Short mmCIF file of C-alpha atoms in Angstrom, two decimals:
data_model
loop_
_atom_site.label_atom_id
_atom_site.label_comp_id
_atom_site.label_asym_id
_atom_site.label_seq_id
_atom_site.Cartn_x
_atom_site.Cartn_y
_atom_site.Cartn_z
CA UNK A 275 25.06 -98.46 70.42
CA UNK A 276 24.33 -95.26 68.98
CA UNK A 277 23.22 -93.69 72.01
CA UNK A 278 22.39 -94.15 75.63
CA UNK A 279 19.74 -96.88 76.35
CA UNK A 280 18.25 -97.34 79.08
CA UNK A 281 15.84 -99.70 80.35
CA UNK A 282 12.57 -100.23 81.25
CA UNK A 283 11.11 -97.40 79.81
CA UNK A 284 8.38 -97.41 82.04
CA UNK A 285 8.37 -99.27 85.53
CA UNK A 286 5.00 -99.85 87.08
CA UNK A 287 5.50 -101.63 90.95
CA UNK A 288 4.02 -101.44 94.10
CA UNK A 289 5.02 -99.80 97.61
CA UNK A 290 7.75 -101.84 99.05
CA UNK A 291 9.35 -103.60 96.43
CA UNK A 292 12.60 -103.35 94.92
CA UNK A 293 13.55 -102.01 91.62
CA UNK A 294 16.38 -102.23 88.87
CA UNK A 295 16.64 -99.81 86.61
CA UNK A 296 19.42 -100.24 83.55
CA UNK A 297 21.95 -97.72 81.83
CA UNK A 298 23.76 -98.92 78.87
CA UNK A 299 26.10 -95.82 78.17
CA UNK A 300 27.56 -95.07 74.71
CA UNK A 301 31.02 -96.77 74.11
CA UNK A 302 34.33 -95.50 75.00
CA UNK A 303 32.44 -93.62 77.61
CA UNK A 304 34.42 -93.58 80.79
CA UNK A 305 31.98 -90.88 83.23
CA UNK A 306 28.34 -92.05 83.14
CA UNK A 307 25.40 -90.22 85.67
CA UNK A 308 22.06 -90.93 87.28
CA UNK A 309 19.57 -87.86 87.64
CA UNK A 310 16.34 -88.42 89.20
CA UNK A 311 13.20 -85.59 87.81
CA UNK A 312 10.12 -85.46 89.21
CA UNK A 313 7.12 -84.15 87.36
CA UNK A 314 7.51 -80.21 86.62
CA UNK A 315 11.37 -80.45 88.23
CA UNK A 316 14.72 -79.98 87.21
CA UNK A 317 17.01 -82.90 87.59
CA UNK A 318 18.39 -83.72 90.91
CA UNK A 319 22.06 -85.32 90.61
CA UNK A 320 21.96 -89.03 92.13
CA UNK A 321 25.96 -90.50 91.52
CA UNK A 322 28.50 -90.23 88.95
CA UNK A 323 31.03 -93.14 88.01
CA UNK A 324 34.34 -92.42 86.72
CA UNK A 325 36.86 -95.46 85.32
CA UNK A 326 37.75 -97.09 87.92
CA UNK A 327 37.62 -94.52 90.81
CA UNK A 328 35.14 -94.66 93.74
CA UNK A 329 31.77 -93.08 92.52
CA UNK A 330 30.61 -89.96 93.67
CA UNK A 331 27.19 -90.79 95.86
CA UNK A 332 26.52 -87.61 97.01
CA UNK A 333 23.24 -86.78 95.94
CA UNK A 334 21.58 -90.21 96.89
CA UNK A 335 18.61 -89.68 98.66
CA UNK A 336 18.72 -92.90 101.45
CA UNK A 337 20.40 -95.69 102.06
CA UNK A 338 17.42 -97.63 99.82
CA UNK A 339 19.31 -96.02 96.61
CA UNK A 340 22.38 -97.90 95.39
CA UNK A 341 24.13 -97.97 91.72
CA UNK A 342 26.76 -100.61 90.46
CA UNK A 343 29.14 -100.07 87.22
CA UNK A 344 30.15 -103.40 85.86
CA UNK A 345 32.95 -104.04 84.10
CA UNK A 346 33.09 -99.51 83.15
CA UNK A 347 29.98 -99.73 80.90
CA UNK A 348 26.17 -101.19 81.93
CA UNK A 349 25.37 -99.34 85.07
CA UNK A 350 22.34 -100.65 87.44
CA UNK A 351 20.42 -98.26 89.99
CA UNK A 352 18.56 -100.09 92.47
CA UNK A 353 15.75 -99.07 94.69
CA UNK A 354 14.81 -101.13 98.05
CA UNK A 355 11.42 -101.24 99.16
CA UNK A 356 10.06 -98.45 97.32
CA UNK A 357 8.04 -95.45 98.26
CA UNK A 358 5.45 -93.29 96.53
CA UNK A 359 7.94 -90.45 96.45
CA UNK A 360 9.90 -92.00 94.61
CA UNK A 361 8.09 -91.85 91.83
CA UNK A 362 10.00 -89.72 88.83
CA UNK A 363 11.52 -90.36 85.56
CA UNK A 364 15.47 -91.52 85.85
CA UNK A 365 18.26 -90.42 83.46
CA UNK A 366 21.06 -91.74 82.58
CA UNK A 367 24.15 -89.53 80.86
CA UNK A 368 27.38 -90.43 80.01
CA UNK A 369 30.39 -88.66 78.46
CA UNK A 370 33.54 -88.97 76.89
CA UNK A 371 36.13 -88.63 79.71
CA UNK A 372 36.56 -86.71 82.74
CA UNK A 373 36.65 -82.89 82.20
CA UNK A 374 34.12 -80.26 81.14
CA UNK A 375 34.74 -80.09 77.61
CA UNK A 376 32.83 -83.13 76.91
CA UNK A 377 28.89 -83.03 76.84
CA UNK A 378 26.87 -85.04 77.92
CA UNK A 379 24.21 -87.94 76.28
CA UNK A 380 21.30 -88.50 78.05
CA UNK A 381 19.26 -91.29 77.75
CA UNK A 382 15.31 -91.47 77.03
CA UNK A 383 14.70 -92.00 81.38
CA UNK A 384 12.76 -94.57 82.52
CA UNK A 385 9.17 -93.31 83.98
CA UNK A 386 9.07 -95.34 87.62
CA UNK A 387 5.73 -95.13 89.17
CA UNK A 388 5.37 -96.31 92.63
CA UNK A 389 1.49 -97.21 93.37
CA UNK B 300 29.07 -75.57 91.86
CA UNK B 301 28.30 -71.96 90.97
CA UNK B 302 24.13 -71.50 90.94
CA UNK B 303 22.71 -70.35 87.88
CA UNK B 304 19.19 -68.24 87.50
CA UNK B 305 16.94 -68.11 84.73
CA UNK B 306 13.36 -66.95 84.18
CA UNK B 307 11.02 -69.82 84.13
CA UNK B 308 8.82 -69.28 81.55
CA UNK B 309 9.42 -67.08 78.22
CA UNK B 310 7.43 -66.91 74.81
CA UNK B 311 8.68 -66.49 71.53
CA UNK B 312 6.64 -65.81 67.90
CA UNK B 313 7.63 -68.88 65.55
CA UNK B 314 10.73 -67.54 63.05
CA UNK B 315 12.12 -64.81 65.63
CA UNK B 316 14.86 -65.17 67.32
CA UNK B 317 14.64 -66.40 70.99
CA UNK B 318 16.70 -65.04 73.82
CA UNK B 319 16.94 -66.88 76.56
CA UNK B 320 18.95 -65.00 79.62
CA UNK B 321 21.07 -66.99 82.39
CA UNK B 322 22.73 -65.30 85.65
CA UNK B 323 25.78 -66.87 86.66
CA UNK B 324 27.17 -64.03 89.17
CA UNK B 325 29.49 -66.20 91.28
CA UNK B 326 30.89 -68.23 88.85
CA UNK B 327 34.92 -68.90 88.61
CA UNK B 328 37.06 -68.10 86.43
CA UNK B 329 37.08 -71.67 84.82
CA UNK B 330 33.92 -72.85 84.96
CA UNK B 331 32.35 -73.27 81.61
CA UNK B 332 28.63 -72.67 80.98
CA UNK B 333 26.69 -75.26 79.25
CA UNK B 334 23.38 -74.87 77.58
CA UNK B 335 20.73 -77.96 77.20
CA UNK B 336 17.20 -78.59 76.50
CA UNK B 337 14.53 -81.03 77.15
CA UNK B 338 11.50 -81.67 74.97
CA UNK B 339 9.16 -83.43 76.58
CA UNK B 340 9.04 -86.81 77.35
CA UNK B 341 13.33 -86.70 76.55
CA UNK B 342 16.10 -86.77 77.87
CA UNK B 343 18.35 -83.58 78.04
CA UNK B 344 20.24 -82.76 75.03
CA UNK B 345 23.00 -80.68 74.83
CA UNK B 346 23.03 -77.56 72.64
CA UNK B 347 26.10 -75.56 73.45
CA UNK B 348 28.85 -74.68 76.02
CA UNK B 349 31.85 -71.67 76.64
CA UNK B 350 34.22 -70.22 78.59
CA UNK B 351 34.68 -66.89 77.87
CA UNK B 352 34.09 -66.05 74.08
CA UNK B 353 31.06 -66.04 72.27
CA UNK B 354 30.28 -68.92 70.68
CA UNK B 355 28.40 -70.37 67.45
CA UNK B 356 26.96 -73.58 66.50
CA UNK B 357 24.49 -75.22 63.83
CA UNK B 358 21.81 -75.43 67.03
CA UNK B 359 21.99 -71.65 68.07
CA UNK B 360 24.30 -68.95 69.40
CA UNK B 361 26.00 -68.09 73.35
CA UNK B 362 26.54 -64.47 74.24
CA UNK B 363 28.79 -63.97 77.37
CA UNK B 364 29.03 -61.10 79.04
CA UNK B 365 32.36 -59.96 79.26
CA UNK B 366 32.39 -60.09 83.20
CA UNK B 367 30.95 -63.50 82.48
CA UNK B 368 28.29 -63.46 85.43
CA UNK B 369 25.22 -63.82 82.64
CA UNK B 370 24.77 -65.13 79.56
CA UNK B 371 22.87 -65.05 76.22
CA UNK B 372 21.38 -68.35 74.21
CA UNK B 373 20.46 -67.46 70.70
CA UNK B 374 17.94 -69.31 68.82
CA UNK B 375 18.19 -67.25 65.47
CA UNK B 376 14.88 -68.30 64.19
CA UNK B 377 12.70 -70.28 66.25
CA UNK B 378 10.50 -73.09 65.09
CA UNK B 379 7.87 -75.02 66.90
CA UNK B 380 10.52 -77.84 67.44
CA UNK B 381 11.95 -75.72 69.74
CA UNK B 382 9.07 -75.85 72.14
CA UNK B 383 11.21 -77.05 75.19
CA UNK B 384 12.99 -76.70 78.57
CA UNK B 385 16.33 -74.57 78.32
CA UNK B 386 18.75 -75.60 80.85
CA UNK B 387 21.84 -73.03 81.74
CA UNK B 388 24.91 -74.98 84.09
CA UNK B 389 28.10 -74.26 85.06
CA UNK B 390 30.44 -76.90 85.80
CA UNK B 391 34.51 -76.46 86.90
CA UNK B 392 36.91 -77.06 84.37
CA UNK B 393 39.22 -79.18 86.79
CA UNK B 394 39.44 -82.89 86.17
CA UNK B 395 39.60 -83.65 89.71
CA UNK B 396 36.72 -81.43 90.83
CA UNK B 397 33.29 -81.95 90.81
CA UNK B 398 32.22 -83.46 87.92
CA UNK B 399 28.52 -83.49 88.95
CA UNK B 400 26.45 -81.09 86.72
CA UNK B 401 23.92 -79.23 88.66
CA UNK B 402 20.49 -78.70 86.55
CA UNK B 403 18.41 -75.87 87.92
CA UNK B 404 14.64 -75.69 86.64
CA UNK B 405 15.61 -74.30 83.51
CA UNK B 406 13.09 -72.00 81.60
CA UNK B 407 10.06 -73.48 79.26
CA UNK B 408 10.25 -71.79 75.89
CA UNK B 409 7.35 -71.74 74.13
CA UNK B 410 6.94 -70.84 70.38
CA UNK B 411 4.13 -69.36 69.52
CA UNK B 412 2.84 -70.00 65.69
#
């Protein structure tokens, strides 16, 4: 596609459940990211996925946050039983290849509201 | 990753030029610096990036101090569009470092008509 899609763009559930939120990154784009902003925040780094090497998880917030990279494209973050806290839009971003030189494409987020 | 500092809220009059200021004291020697913005309801998008030189694009301008612990984005004449979130990172050069890219709060531009 032409850019980075992701889906739902808006997520309504309740306390408890589980959630899948969807990245489609752009093409040929090895690195893709998950950020996670809360209303009036910067973005908080989630995990980063890189070809085929282990993903970085550092910045996932409990054990209830997971993300998958299928096949080096579609990317899924899941939430288990959510909580109101969680509640924030999520990015997605990929780029070119690994290094600093390439920018980075974010998506449109996807609002999540936890009631 | 090196922390960056910015003020979090500036105005600007509608066809000035903006000037939007980001500390970057401990950065290293390669770590670029990469300017994006946010309008609301988006997702980031990125504007410009350097290392050590100034540098020019279609979007706006970046000013680095020759010690290269601040920096300069240039919006030569501001419209209304560029209402927005300005987000200064650094990031290491290194492919096997860190690629994570660590957005502070940024600082909300306004334009003022």
């Amino acid at each position: 596609g032409a850019g980075v899609s992701q889906s739902p763009s808006n997520k309504v559930t309740e306390k408890g459940k589980d959630v899948e939120l969807r990245c489609d990154p752009i093409s040929g784009h090895t690195a893709l990211y998950w950020y996670r902003q809360s209303l009036g925040q910067g973005l908080e780094f989630l995990i980063y996925f890189q070809g085929n090497s282990a993903p970085d998880k550092s910045g996932l917030p409990s054990d209830r946050f997971s993300a998958e990279r299928t096949g080096g494209s579609v990317s899924t973050l899941t939430i288990q039983r959510t909580q109101q806290e969680d509640s924030a839009v999520y990015l997605c971003a990929s780029r070119r290849q690994q290094g600093t030189n390439e920018k980075l494409f974010f998506g449109s987020g996807t609002q999540l509201s936890v009631l | 990753d090196a922390k960056t500092t910015q003020p979090p809220s500036m105005d600007c009059a509608e066809g000035r030029a903006a000037n939007l200021p980001c500390n970057h004291s401990t950065i290293s020697g390669n770590e670029y610096v990469y300017w994006y913005r946010q309008i609301h309801s988006q997702g980031p998008q990125y504007i410009i990036h350097g290392l050590k030189n100034n540098e020019t694009n279609e979007m706006a301008s970046l000013i680095i101090t020759e010690d290269r612990k601040s920096s300069t984005l240039i919006l030569p004449h501001a419209t209304l569009r560029d209402t927005a979130v300005y987000y200064c990172i650094v990031s290491p050069a290194s492919n096997f470092g860190n690629e994570k890219l660590t957005f502070g709060t940024g600082t909300r531009l306004t334009i003022i008509p």
